[in-house]
Every structure is written in structure tokens, then in C-alpha cells.
Amino acid sequence: MHVRGLSSKLISMAPATAFLLPLLSSVILLSAVVAVRASPPGPVVTCRSGNSNCTVTNAYGAFPDRSTCLVASVAYPGTEQELLAAVSAAAAKGQHMKALSAYSHSIPKLSCPGGPAGRGLVISTVRLNRTVSSDPARFRMTFEGGIKLRELLDAAASRGMALPHSPYWEGVTLGGLLSTGSHGSSAFGKGSAVHEYVVGMRLVVPTAEPVADTGYYAKVVSLGEDDRDLLAAKVSLGVLGVISQVTLQLEPMFKRSVTNRVVPDVAFENSISSFAATTPYGDIIWYPSQAVVVYRDDFKLPVSTPGTGLNDFIGFRAQPTLVITSTRAAGGDIQKLAEENEDTNGKCVLSKLNVNTLLSLGMGFKNSAGVIGFTGYPVIGNQSDIQSAGSCLRSREDGLLSACAWDPRFRGLFYHQTTVSVPLVNATAFIADVKRIRDASPTGALCGIELNLGFFMRFVRASSAYLGKTADSVDIDITYYRPRNDPRRGRLHEDVLEEIEQLALFKYGALPHWGKNRHVGFVGVKEKLGEKVEEFVKVMEKYDGQGLFSSAWTDALLGLRGREVLVEADGCALEGLCICSADKHCAPDQGYRCRPGRVYQESRVCRKIEEAGAGLIQSA
Ligand SMILES: Cc1cc2nc3c(=O)[nH]c(=O)nc-3n(C[C@H](O)[C@H](O)[C@H](O)COP(=O)(O)OP(=O)(O)OC[C@H]3O[C@@H](n4cnc5c(N)ncnc54)[C@H](O)[C@@H]3O)c2cc1C
Ligand SMILES: *[C@@H]1O[C@H](CO)[C@@H](O)[C@H](O)[C@H]1NC(C)=O
Ligand SMILES: *[C@@H]1O[C@H](CO)[C@@H](O)[C@H](O)[C@H]1NC(C)=O
Ligand SMILES: *[C@@H]1O[C@H](CO)[C@@H](O)[C@H](O)[C@H]1NC(C)=O
Ligand SMILES: *[C@@H]1O[C@H](CO)[C@@H](O)[C@H](O)[C@H]1NC(C)=O
């Protein structure tokens, strides 16, 4: 038995690794050098008849609990007046509703209306994508809520203005990115969250009674810079109503100078705060298995500085669907293959290749537009060309030649994402603990995350927004394999990531990103936010007293109506729907049992326990 197990393991490892190498490099290199035509993502709402009887999903084609979202219909208002009419018609019949952005890039089930399944309304914001006005004297511009980030950045740039910070991914919409508190990276000034630069907003909110002069069951609320309710509206999880317009405080266009610097990870945790304090747009990527750190030295320069650099981040470039598809035909995606062969070493070899390739190509930064582009650091370019990227979204729609890497139509990357904001005061201790976990775990246990930017760290400041951060924080993205077809399948070394997830959340008081994370990320979020949640709920009740824009998920987040974020069921811990307290919450049939963490003893994780004698195989 054991001998057979051993040899099949060795045999399976060799071809897997040898086979994967050229495949992965071809994905990266093809997308790096071939000018492929991109296909925008598919629709997130599909209807059986006209605009009725629809299914709503997100950009990945799956919510964390893999549930489906059925709605009665979708509305496509093109003006604020049409938006008012749509909200009013639903409110008049007490119908639940939600705003739905063009591509719906949030992972959690935020865009699904509450109430009985199949009865709600989604209000698409795709047609609400205009620039409303600009005030060049004060560097302010007003946009409709459905405008996509790239369109917004370009509209501002054409008037010589720039948004100080934004998410790195340009496929999000203004209304959607604000609703989840999205950000770039900075501990300077007001920090990197876009909502810090909101100076006005117009919302369409439902009313319980018809409004006297219009007869509508809805009204427009206009919030100015000093209006306290703006502290709720800036980051609202979409529960106040629909964001019709937003006025942003911009800046005159400026340039950025970017240099990526690779250093060993020895004691780097001691320098996180000082790096944040000295680098206005800095971020840090930590590759814990390779024991290296990439510091992004990133500064502001006058717009007159020479440089036409731009950011065409490789992870957001179009991937030829031919490669995605042939990868699948050859036996599943790269990570799936390594997972199924329990090929830790294969993952480590791949991640080294991946990181070396990324670094040698400047991560996708280009000194100027063109095919090759990257010739060396620093890369200097306009803010609008450096801050956000996403070329997989652009160019013509022409027969699905290429797509964003996670496009579900091609069964692309499928992953979990744990995104936690650790208070900066706790960052050093947190990373030191993670190093202890790494050192106590099997060699290479963290290689998987290095295929996806490792620990990707960005800075966000404490906010007066009720659902914003409570402390200056380092926001850490950890992205890892999720089996597409089988939620009950244990994942290679998943215990290590679960321990780190719980360490951040429960020992170091981290807050979750509202638009990312598995259910476990949101445990106790109400307590962490404290009275800010009560302030938020007061405003919510003022604008939507009937809770028509709320759902079971948003109620659970805000601690309302007895809803809970965790789901208890067999196998629930495998996908972060619960924290295991018994083996049945893991996958005991596959050997995954509920155990304490190796370093953070209070954590409970699903660990694969080999049968007696199988340890020989491990060490072979
Ligand atoms: C590849 C990728 C990269 C990312 N990079 C970053 C990053 O660098 N930084 C970061 O912070 N985040 C990042 N994110 C997360 C992303 O910014 C958030 O998930 C964001 O909320 C998505 O915006 P969206 O327009 O797709 O909104 P959705 O996900 O569609 O909506 C989010 C919520 O907002 C509501 N909503 C949408 N529009 C409106 C409106 N007009 N009025 C009222 N409510 C509305 C929806 O109902 C929903 O509740 C990234 C996500 C992806 C997929
Ligand atoms: C929606 O589907 C249901 C059942 O599948 C059907 O009874 C109903 O008529 C459909 N409604 C519309 C507007 O098509
Ligand atoms: C708004 O969306 C429409 C169609 O959805 C598109 O044709 C138009 O170019 C967009 N407008 C802007 C300013 O991007
Ligand atoms: C950078 O911005 C300036 C000021 O708006 C503009 O004149 C210039 O053309 C921009 N450069 C590039 C490469 O777009
Ligand atoms: C930092 O971590 C400690 C425990 O190590 C915790 O008590 C404290 O609340 C955390 N700080 C913040 C600001 O959350």
C-alpha cells in the first residue's frame, strides 16, 4: 500500500512539474508580448424573458456560498429621473432592490436584493455613466454613479485633473467602489480610500409614503460636503438607496515615479510603518516562501517631469483564451493540477518562475506605450496612467479572443481572497507571528499564494466614514486556490492560511475589505466598528426605514434582525463559511480534520492528518 502510494506520488510529481513550467510561462509571456484583443467581461445579469425572471451573479460567476440569486426583473435607468421612477415603482409595492454595477466585481453577495428569492429588483447602473459637470477652479468633478473607473480617470485627465487615489483595478464603478470602501495605497494625508475625496453625493432613496409634490415613492437626497449623513453615504454597502451622482475633490494632474526594489525579508516587519510614513504611494509584496519583499518606492513629481510611463499590470492583461482553454483541456488549470497531485514542490517551482518573470517584466509597468515597454526603473508617468490598470477590459469585443484571467466563461482563475486591514500599530507583531507559522509549517506550504502576489500590503488611513477603517492600517490581500467544481474538497495546506486568517482577524483586530473575503472575515465586524455601526444604522433607517435595500447578508454584517454571517454545515470550514469546531466541518473522509493552529493556538483549522505510516511518504 505505502510503497504504491510513494511511487505514485513521485511519478505524479515529476510530470506535473515538468508539464506545468512551459504552460505557465507561456501564459505570462504570451500576454506580455503579444498584443491580444480583449473581450470585456460577460453580463452579470441574465434573464429568461426580456428583463424579467433573471439570475444575478458577480464577475467570478460565484458568490462565497455558491448560492444563486434570482430576481423578478432588472431595470436600466438612463437618467436620474428614470432612476427615481424605478425606485418608486418598487417601493410602492414594497419590493426589495439593489443597485447592480456593470461587472459587479465584489466577491460577497452584495448585489443580490433581500426578500423572497425571485421577487426582488436589480437596478443596473450601466447607463448611468456620464460626467455631469466639472469645476476646474476648485478641481472638482461630478460623475454619475455607474461610471467605470477608467472612464472617470480619462475624463478627469482630459481636463488636466487627477483622482489622488483609486483601486489598482480600473474595472470597478464609482458607486460600487465607494460602497465597499475601496482604496489604493497611502498613509499620507487622508490616505488611499476614494471615499475620503467625496465632497458631495446625490442618492435616490425609497419612501414609505408618496412624496407630496411628485407622487413618487422615492426622492433625491442631495448631500453637501459638511452634511453629516455623508459619513454614512460614502461607504454604504448599497443599503441607503442608489447613488445617482458623486462629486470628487481632484488635484491638478501630477506624475508618479515608480521603482520596485527586491530585498530579503529579514526583519522587514520592523520597517512597515516607516516605509508607509516615507513613501506616499508605496506598497509592499511579501513572498514568504521565497523570503523576499518587493518594496514599491513610489513618489509624486510635477507634471512637467519628462516621462510617458504607464501601468499595464500583467495580472490585469488579457489572457489568450486559447491558452486558458488548452490548459483546461490538458487536465485542469495549473493550480488545480498541482493541488490534485498534492504537489507542494511543483507550486513552489511555479511561484518562483512566476515571480521572476513578473519582476523581469517590471510587473507590467512600461516606460512608454508599445509592445515591450519596460526598459527599467524608475517608470515615470501621469497619475491617471500609473494608478489603475486593466487592459483586459479594453478594446473591441470581437469573438472572445482573450479575456481577464478570472473570466468564468473560460473557467479561468478561481480563488478565495482574504483581505484584512491590520492596524498599523499591530503590523510588526502580526508579520512576526506569520513568520513563526511559516517556520512551523511544512516547507513550501505558502507557495500557492505566491502565484497571486503573496501578501500584498497597502496602506489605508483611519476614516470618519462610519463603515471606514477605525485605525491607520495595512490592508493585506491574500489570494489562493479555490476548487471550482467541488466546495467539499480539502485544499493543500489550507490549515496554514486559515490560521493566518484567524490570527489577523481575532488576535490583531483586523477589519475586512467589504468587497472581498470569505464569510469568516466578517465575524465580529460590528463589534470592531463599535458605535460607528450604530451611527450608520441610524442614517440607514432615516433613508430606507423599510429596509428595501437591505438583504440577509447586509443585515448579518450590521448585526440586524438576528442574522449571522457564519453558516454551520458539514464541510463549512473548507470555504470559510464557518470556523471548524468539529471534524465534520472539514473533510474527514479526505483526512482533513479540525485542529488548533501551530502557533496561534486559539485558531481552529482544517488540517490534513496523514494515516500512520504515511509520514514516510511526506518525508520521502
Ligand atoms: C481584479 C480586482 C482588483 C481589485 N482591486 C482592488 C483594489 O486595488 N483596491 C480595492 O480596495 N479593491 C479592489 N477590488 C475590489 C473592488 O474595488 C470592490 O469589490 C468594488 O466594490 C467593486 O466595485 P463594483 O463597481 O464592481 O461594485 P459591485 O461589486 O457591483 O457593488 C458593490 C456594492 O455596491 C452597490 N452599488 C454599486 N453601485 C451602486 C450605486 N450606484 N449606488 C448604490 N449602491 C451601489 C452594490 O449593490 C453592492 O452592494 C478589486 C476587485 C477585483 C475583481
Ligand atoms: C417567470 O417564470 C415563472 C416560472 O418559471 C413564470 O410562471 C412567469 O410567468 C415568468 N414571468 C415572466 C414575466 O416571464
Ligand atoms: C456609457 O455607456 C455606453 C453604453 O453602455 C457607452 O456607449 C458609452 O461610451 C459610455 N459612456 C462613457 C462616457 O464612457
Ligand atoms: C499628462 O498630463 C498632462 C497634463 O494634463 C498632459 O498634457 C499630457 O499629455 C499627459 N501625458 C500623457 C502621456 O498622456
Ligand atoms: C492590536 O493587537 C492587540 C493584541 O495583540 C489587540 O489587543 C489590539 O486591540 C490590537 N489593536 C487594534 C488597534 O486593534
Tab-separated table of N, CA and C in Angstrom, residues 158-275:
chain	number	residue	atom	x	y	z
A	158	SER	N	-8.499	64.457	-19.169
A	158	SER	CA	-8.701	65.308	-20.346
A	158	SER	C	-8.937	66.762	-19.936
A	159	ARG	N	-9.221	66.963	-18.647
A	159	ARG	CA	-9.370	68.333	-18.137
A	159	ARG	C	-8.192	68.717	-17.245
A	160	GLY	N	-7.125	67.930	-17.335
A	160	GLY	CA	-5.915	68.261	-16.575
A	160	GLY	C	-6.012	67.937	-15.093
A	161	MET	N	-6.936	67.034	-14.728
A	161	MET	CA	-7.120	66.711	-13.308
A	161	MET	C	-6.902	65.218	-13.052
A	162	ALA	N	-6.622	64.916	-11.778
A	162	ALA	CA	-6.357	63.517	-11.405
A	162	ALA	C	-7.019	63.193	-10.073
A	163	LEU	N	-7.492	61.952	-9.965
A	163	LEU	CA	-8.015	61.440	-8.690
A	163	LEU	C	-6.786	61.049	-7.858
A	164	PRO	N	-6.705	61.554	-6.607
A	164	PRO	CA	-5.487	61.306	-5.826
A	164	PRO	C	-5.183	59.816	-5.623
A	165	HIS	N	-6.212	59.001	-5.403
A	165	HIS	CA	-6.012	57.569	-5.155
A	165	HIS	C	-7.187	56.807	-5.728
A	166	SER	N	-6.953	55.563	-6.088
A	166	SER	CA	-8.063	54.708	-6.512
A	166	SER	C	-7.604	53.260	-6.441
A	167	PRO	N	-8.567	52.310	-6.519
A	167	PRO	CA	-8.161	50.904	-6.594
A	167	PRO	C	-7.217	50.709	-7.784
A	168	TYR	N	-6.432	49.641	-7.745
A	168	TYR	CA	-5.472	49.358	-8.816
A	168	TYR	C	-6.165	48.769	-10.051
A	169	TRP	N	-7.401	48.359	-9.871
A	169	TRP	CA	-8.155	47.689	-10.935
A	169	TRP	C	-9.194	48.664	-11.472
A	170	GLU	N	-9.135	48.959	-12.794
A	170	GLU	CA	-9.979	50.021	-13.336
A	170	GLU	C	-11.359	49.537	-13.772
A	171	GLY	N	-11.686	48.281	-13.524
A	171	GLY	CA	-12.964	47.736	-13.983
A	171	GLY	C	-14.123	47.991	-13.038
A	172	VAL	N	-13.888	48.695	-11.951
A	172	VAL	CA	-14.959	48.939	-10.978
A	172	VAL	C	-15.698	50.234	-11.308
A	173	THR	N	-16.879	50.414	-10.734
A	173	THR	CA	-17.631	51.645	-10.954
A	173	THR	C	-17.522	52.546	-9.723
A	174	LEU	N	-17.812	53.823	-9.948
A	174	LEU	CA	-17.694	54.788	-8.855
A	174	LEU	C	-18.634	54.420	-7.694
A	175	GLY	N	-19.904	54.153	-8.006
A	175	GLY	CA	-20.861	53.810	-6.948
A	175	GLY	C	-20.465	52.525	-6.229
A	176	GLY	N	-19.998	51.551	-6.971
A	176	GLY	CA	-19.642	50.258	-6.390
A	176	GLY	C	-18.370	50.310	-5.568
A	177	LEU	N	-17.361	51.021	-6.059
A	177	LEU	CA	-16.092	51.056	-5.312
A	177	LEU	C	-16.264	51.815	-4.006
A	178	LEU	N	-17.088	52.883	-4.047
A	178	LEU	CA	-17.322	53.629	-2.802
A	178	LEU	C	-18.077	52.760	-1.794
A	179	SER	N	-19.048	52.018	-2.269
A	179	SER	CA	-19.923	51.259	-1.369
A	179	SER	C	-19.171	50.249	-0.525
A	180	THR	N	-18.004	49.783	-1.002
A	180	THR	CA	-17.228	48.806	-0.246
A	180	THR	C	-15.943	49.404	0.335
A	181	GLY	N	-15.790	50.731	0.261
A	181	GLY	CA	-14.611	51.369	0.854
A	181	GLY	C	-13.315	51.096	0.111
A	182	SER	N	-13.358	50.981	-1.199
A	182	SER	CA	-12.175	50.591	-1.965
A	182	SER	C	-11.102	51.684	-1.965
A	183	HIS	N	-9.872	51.257	-2.211
A	183	HIS	CA	-8.719	52.122	-1.970
A	183	HIS	C	-7.525	51.740	-2.830
A	184	GLY	N	-6.516	52.628	-2.805
A	184	GLY	CA	-5.212	52.316	-3.381
A	184	GLY	C	-4.252	52.078	-2.235
A	185	SER	N	-3.130	52.828	-2.191
A	185	SER	CA	-2.207	52.672	-1.060
A	185	SER	C	-1.553	53.988	-0.695
A	186	SER	N	-1.817	54.446	0.525
A	186	SER	CA	-1.121	55.624	1.044
A	186	SER	C	-1.476	55.857	2.501
A	187	ALA	N	-0.459	56.191	3.279
A	187	ALA	CA	-0.694	56.600	4.668
A	187	ALA	C	-0.486	58.108	4.808
A	188	PHE	N	-0.405	58.810	3.664
A	188	PHE	CA	-0.221	60.262	3.683
A	188	PHE	C	-1.574	60.961	3.633
A	189	GLY	N	-1.656	62.163	4.199
A	189	GLY	CA	-2.872	62.974	4.115
A	189	GLY	C	-4.086	62.184	4.548
A	190	LYS	N	-5.122	62.207	3.710
A	190	LYS	CA	-6.344	61.478	4.055
A	190	LYS	C	-6.256	59.996	3.710
A	191	GLY	N	-5.151	59.602	3.102
A	191	GLY	CA	-4.977	58.187	2.792
A	191	GLY	C	-5.549	57.813	1.439
A	192	SER	N	-5.656	56.519	1.201
A	192	SER	CA	-5.867	55.999	-0.150
A	192	SER	C	-7.295	55.634	-0.499
A	193	ALA	N	-8.231	55.745	0.462
A	193	ALA	CA	-9.610	55.341	0.156
A	193	ALA	C	-10.290	56.434	-0.664
A	194	VAL	N	-10.938	56.048	-1.748
A	194	VAL	CA	-11.555	57.029	-2.635
A	194	VAL	C	-12.612	57.837	-1.888
A	195	HIS	N	-13.286	57.225	-0.927
A	195	HIS	CA	-14.372	57.940	-0.239
A	195	HIS	C	-13.879	59.150	0.537
A	196	GLU	N	-12.577	59.205	0.820
A	196	GLU	CA	-12.041	60.381	1.518
A	196	GLU	C	-12.084	61.629	0.629
A	197	TYR	N	-12.263	61.438	-0.670
A	197	TYR	CA	-12.221	62.552	-1.617
A	197	TYR	C	-13.614	62.891	-2.144
A	198	VAL	N	-14.655	62.325	-1.498
A	198	VAL	CA	-16.040	62.632	-1.878
A	198	VAL	C	-16.466	63.923	-1.178
A	199	VAL	N	-16.931	64.891	-1.956
A	199	VAL	CA	-17.365	66.151	-1.353
A	199	VAL	C	-18.845	66.433	-1.631
A	200	GLY	N	-19.529	65.486	-2.248
A	200	GLY	CA	-20.960	65.664	-2.478
A	200	GLY	C	-21.531	64.404	-3.090
A	201	MET	N	-22.811	64.197	-2.847
A	201	MET	CA	-23.450	62.986	-3.365
A	201	MET	C	-24.929	63.225	-3.558
A	202	ARG	N	-25.490	62.609	-4.581
A	202	ARG	CA	-26.948	62.571	-4.740
A	202	ARG	C	-27.379	61.108	-4.721
A	203	LEU	N	-28.335	60.826	-3.827
A	203	LEU	CA	-28.843	59.457	-3.693
A	203	LEU	C	-30.318	59.448	-4.042
A	204	VAL	N	-30.773	58.363	-4.626
A	204	VAL	CA	-32.207	58.168	-4.788
A	204	VAL	C	-32.630	57.137	-3.755
A	205	VAL	N	-33.508	57.546	-2.847
A	205	VAL	CA	-33.906	56.672	-1.738
A	205	VAL	C	-35.417	56.436	-1.781
A	206	PRO	N	-35.862	55.265	-1.299
A	206	PRO	CA	-37.298	54.957	-1.320
A	206	PRO	C	-38.017	55.685	-0.187
A	207	THR	N	-39.306	55.903	-0.355
A	207	THR	CA	-40.098	56.484	0.740
A	207	THR	C	-41.290	55.569	1.014
A	208	ALA	N	-41.757	55.584	2.270
A	208	ALA	CA	-42.865	54.705	2.651
A	208	ALA	C	-44.195	55.247	2.137
A	209	GLU	N	-44.271	56.561	2.017
A	209	GLU	CA	-45.493	57.224	1.540
A	209	GLU	C	-45.134	58.015	0.282
A	210	PRO	N	-46.126	58.285	-0.578
A	210	PRO	CA	-45.808	59.115	-1.742
A	210	PRO	C	-45.351	60.516	-1.315
A	211	VAL	N	-44.381	61.043	-2.015
A	211	VAL	CA	-43.870	62.383	-1.706
A	211	VAL	C	-44.898	63.402	-2.209
A	212	ALA	N	-45.214	64.407	-1.367
A	212	ALA	CA	-46.317	65.330	-1.635
A	212	ALA	C	-46.321	65.919	-3.053
A	213	ASP	N	-45.262	66.562	-3.467
A	213	ASP	CA	-45.346	67.289	-4.743
A	213	ASP	C	-45.096	66.431	-5.980
A	214	THR	N	-44.548	65.226	-5.817
A	214	THR	CA	-44.263	64.417	-7.015
A	214	THR	C	-45.136	63.165	-7.125
A	215	GLY	N	-45.611	62.686	-5.988
A	215	GLY	CA	-46.375	61.448	-6.003
A	215	GLY	C	-45.515	60.199	-6.038
A	216	TYR	N	-44.203	60.374	-6.164
A	216	TYR	CA	-43.300	59.223	-6.180
A	216	TYR	C	-43.092	58.633	-4.783
A	217	TYR	N	-42.877	57.316	-4.746
A	217	TYR	CA	-42.464	56.648	-3.504
A	217	TYR	C	-40.936	56.641	-3.432
A	218	ALA	N	-40.335	57.746	-3.770
A	218	ALA	CA	-38.874	57.858	-3.785
A	218	ALA	C	-38.519	59.327	-3.880
A	219	LYS	N	-37.321	59.666	-3.446
A	219	LYS	CA	-36.884	61.056	-3.554
A	219	LYS	C	-35.380	61.125	-3.736
A	220	VAL	N	-34.923	62.299	-4.202
A	220	VAL	CA	-33.487	62.516	-4.346
A	220	VAL	C	-32.986	63.217	-3.091
A	221	VAL	N	-31.936	62.695	-2.511
A	221	VAL	CA	-31.308	63.341	-1.361
A	221	VAL	C	-29.976	63.893	-1.833
A	222	SER	N	-29.770	65.181	-1.623
A	222	SER	CA	-28.508	65.781	-2.045
A	222	SER	C	-27.683	66.119	-0.814
A	223	LEU	N	-26.500	65.525	-0.729
A	223	LEU	CA	-25.656	65.716	0.455
A	223	LEU	C	-24.442	66.569	0.098
A	224	GLY	N	-24.246	67.635	0.870
A	224	GLY	CA	-23.081	68.503	0.655
A	224	GLY	C	-21.915	68.049	1.516
A	225	GLU	N	-20.799	68.753	1.294
A	225	GLU	CA	-19.529	68.408	1.937
A	225	GLU	C	-19.631	68.298	3.458
A	226	ASP	N	-20.413	69.189	4.073
A	226	ASP	CA	-20.443	69.217	5.539
A	226	ASP	C	-21.638	68.489	6.125
A	227	ASP	N	-22.387	67.832	5.262
A	227	ASP	CA	-23.557	67.099	5.736
A	227	ASP	C	-23.102	65.840	6.467
A	228	ARG	N	-23.521	65.683	7.701
A	228	ARG	CA	-23.057	64.511	8.468
A	228	ARG	C	-23.487	63.187	7.833
A	229	ASP	N	-24.635	63.188	7.169
A	229	ASP	CA	-25.101	61.932	6.567
A	229	ASP	C	-24.136	61.416	5.487
A	230	LEU	N	-23.282	62.311	5.003
A	230	LEU	CA	-22.293	61.887	4.010
A	230	LEU	C	-21.354	60.828	4.604
A	231	LEU	N	-21.176	60.864	5.924
A	231	LEU	CA	-20.306	59.875	6.577
A	231	LEU	C	-20.881	58.467	6.453
A	232	ALA	N	-22.190	58.380	6.283
A	232	ALA	CA	-22.818	57.080	6.030
A	232	ALA	C	-22.834	56.783	4.538
A	233	ALA	N	-23.150	57.797	3.731
A	233	ALA	CA	-23.359	57.575	2.297
A	233	ALA	C	-22.080	57.226	1.544
A	234	LYS	N	-20.935	57.715	2.040
A	234	LYS	CA	-19.653	57.473	1.356
A	234	LYS	C	-19.321	55.989	1.254
A	235	VAL	N	-19.596	55.242	2.316
A	235	VAL	CA	-19.336	53.794	2.335
A	235	VAL	C	-20.602	53.156	2.887
A	236	SER	N	-21.453	52.622	1.998
A	236	SER	CA	-22.810	52.298	2.448
A	236	SER	C	-23.247	50.867	2.180
A	237	LEU	N	-22.407	50.045	1.576
A	237	LEU	CA	-22.806	48.671	1.210
A	237	LEU	C	-24.068	48.670	0.351
A	238	GLY	N	-24.385	49.808	-0.221
A	238	GLY	CA	-25.564	49.886	-1.099
A	238	GLY	C	-26.896	49.838	-0.375
A	239	VAL	N	-26.910	50.027	0.950
A	239	VAL	CA	-28.173	49.833	1.681
A	239	VAL	C	-28.971	51.120	1.904
A	240	LEU	N	-28.467	52.266	1.459
A	240	LEU	CA	-29.234	53.502	1.668
A	240	LEU	C	-30.167	53.794	0.507
A	241	GLY	N	-29.813	53.306	-0.675
A	241	GLY	CA	-30.539	53.657	-1.891
A	241	GLY	C	-29.542	53.584	-3.025
A	242	VAL	N	-29.852	54.230	-4.149
A	242	VAL	CA	-28.926	54.185	-5.281
A	242	VAL	C	-28.158	55.503	-5.367
A	243	ILE	N	-26.840	55.402	-5.499
A	243	ILE	CA	-26.000	56.579	-5.675
A	243	ILE	C	-26.180	57.056	-7.107
A	244	SER	N	-26.756	58.241	-7.237
A	244	SER	CA	-27.004	58.781	-8.569
A	244	SER	C	-25.797	59.561	-9.071
A	245	GLN	N	-25.262	60.434	-8.201
A	245	GLN	CA	-24.117	61.257	-8.602
A	245	GLN	C	-23.144	61.429	-7.433
A	246	VAL	N	-21.882	61.618	-7.799
A	246	VAL	CA	-20.843	61.821	-6.782
A	246	VAL	C	-19.945	62.967	-7.232
A	247	THR	N	-19.660	63.885	-6.309
A	247	THR	CA	-18.693	64.941	-6.604
A	247	THR	C	-17.393	64.622	-5.880
A	248	LEU	N	-16.301	64.631	-6.647
A	248	LEU	CA	-14.994	64.267	-6.096
A	248	LEU	C	-14.056	65.464	-6.069
A	249	GLN	N	-13.263	65.525	-5.008
A	249	GLN	CA	-12.193	66.523	-4.936
A	249	GLN	C	-10.968	65.942	-5.629
A	250	LEU	N	-10.618	66.516	-6.783
A	250	LEU	CA	-9.474	66.024	-7.538
A	250	LEU	C	-8.273	66.939	-7.296
A	251	GLU	N	-7.199	66.692	-8.032
A	251	GLU	CA	-5.995	67.524	-7.950
A	251	GLU	C	-5.581	67.857	-9.368
A	252	PRO	N	-4.751	68.903	-9.509
A	252	PRO	CA	-4.163	69.102	-10.835
A	252	PRO	C	-3.352	67.848	-11.185
A	253	MET	N	-3.296	67.510	-12.464
A	253	MET	CA	-2.539	66.319	-12.877
A	253	MET	C	-1.117	66.384	-12.343
A	254	PHE	N	-0.595	65.247	-11.929
A	254	PHE	CA	0.791	65.156	-11.465
A	254	PHE	C	1.383	63.852	-11.979
A	255	LYS	N	2.670	63.722	-11.788
A	255	LYS	CA	3.315	62.479	-12.222
A	255	LYS	C	3.708	61.627	-11.028
A	256	ARG	N	3.944	60.357	-11.308
A	256	ARG	CA	4.430	59.420	-10.294
A	256	ARG	C	5.739	58.809	-10.795
A	257	SER	N	6.603	58.515	-9.860
A	257	SER	CA	7.848	57.814	-10.171
A	257	SER	C	7.842	56.508	-9.400
A	258	VAL	N	7.887	55.389	-10.137
A	258	VAL	CA	7.760	54.066	-9.521
A	258	VAL	C	9.035	53.247	-9.711
A	259	THR	N	9.515	52.654	-8.615
A	259	THR	CA	10.636	51.706	-8.673
A	259	THR	C	10.320	50.528	-7.770
A	260	ASN	N	10.399	49.335	-8.300
A	260	ASN	CA	10.228	48.154	-7.451
A	260	ASN	C	11.595	47.666	-7.005
A	261	ARG	N	11.721	47.440	-5.713
A	261	ARG	CA	13.014	47.099	-5.099
A	261	ARG	C	12.852	45.784	-4.355
A	262	VAL	N	13.694	44.792	-4.686
A	262	VAL	CA	13.577	43.455	-4.089
A	262	VAL	C	14.647	43.280	-3.016
A	263	VAL	N	14.227	42.900	-1.813
A	263	VAL	CA	15.188	42.685	-0.723
A	263	VAL	C	14.804	41.425	0.061
A	264	PRO	N	15.759	40.826	0.771
A	264	PRO	CA	15.419	39.684	1.623
A	264	PRO	C	14.418	40.107	2.702
A	265	ASP	N	13.619	39.148	3.181
A	265	ASP	CA	12.548	39.529	4.118
A	265	ASP	C	12.999	39.585	5.584
A	266	VAL	N	14.299	39.486	5.817
A	266	VAL	CA	14.807	39.506	7.193
A	266	VAL	C	14.394	40.802	7.890
A	267	ALA	N	13.662	40.670	8.994
A	267	ALA	CA	13.265	41.813	9.828
A	267	ALA	C	12.484	42.896	9.097
A	268	PHE	N	11.949	42.594	7.917
A	268	PHE	CA	11.256	43.662	7.178
A	268	PHE	C	10.046	44.180	7.944
A	269	GLU	N	9.494	43.327	8.829
A	269	GLU	CA	8.289	43.753	9.546
A	269	GLU	C	8.530	44.986	10.406
A	270	ASN	N	9.792	45.206	10.766
A	270	ASN	CA	10.097	46.387	11.586
A	270	ASN	C	10.050	47.682	10.784
A	271	SER	N	10.055	47.557	9.458
A	271	SER	CA	10.128	48.782	8.649
A	271	SER	C	8.808	49.115	7.951
A	272	ILE	N	7.754	48.362	8.224
A	272	ILE	CA	6.486	48.610	7.521
A	272	ILE	C	5.975	50.029	7.802
A	273	SER	N	5.967	50.407	9.078
A	273	SER	CA	5.450	51.736	9.423
A	273	SER	C	6.320	52.857	8.880
A	274	SER	N	7.637	52.676	8.956
A	274	SER	CA	8.491	53.767	8.463
A	274	SER	C	8.422	53.856	6.942
A	275	PHE	N	8.283	52.718	6.283
A	275	PHE	CA	8.109	52.749	4.824
A	275	PHE	C	6.810	53.496	4.475
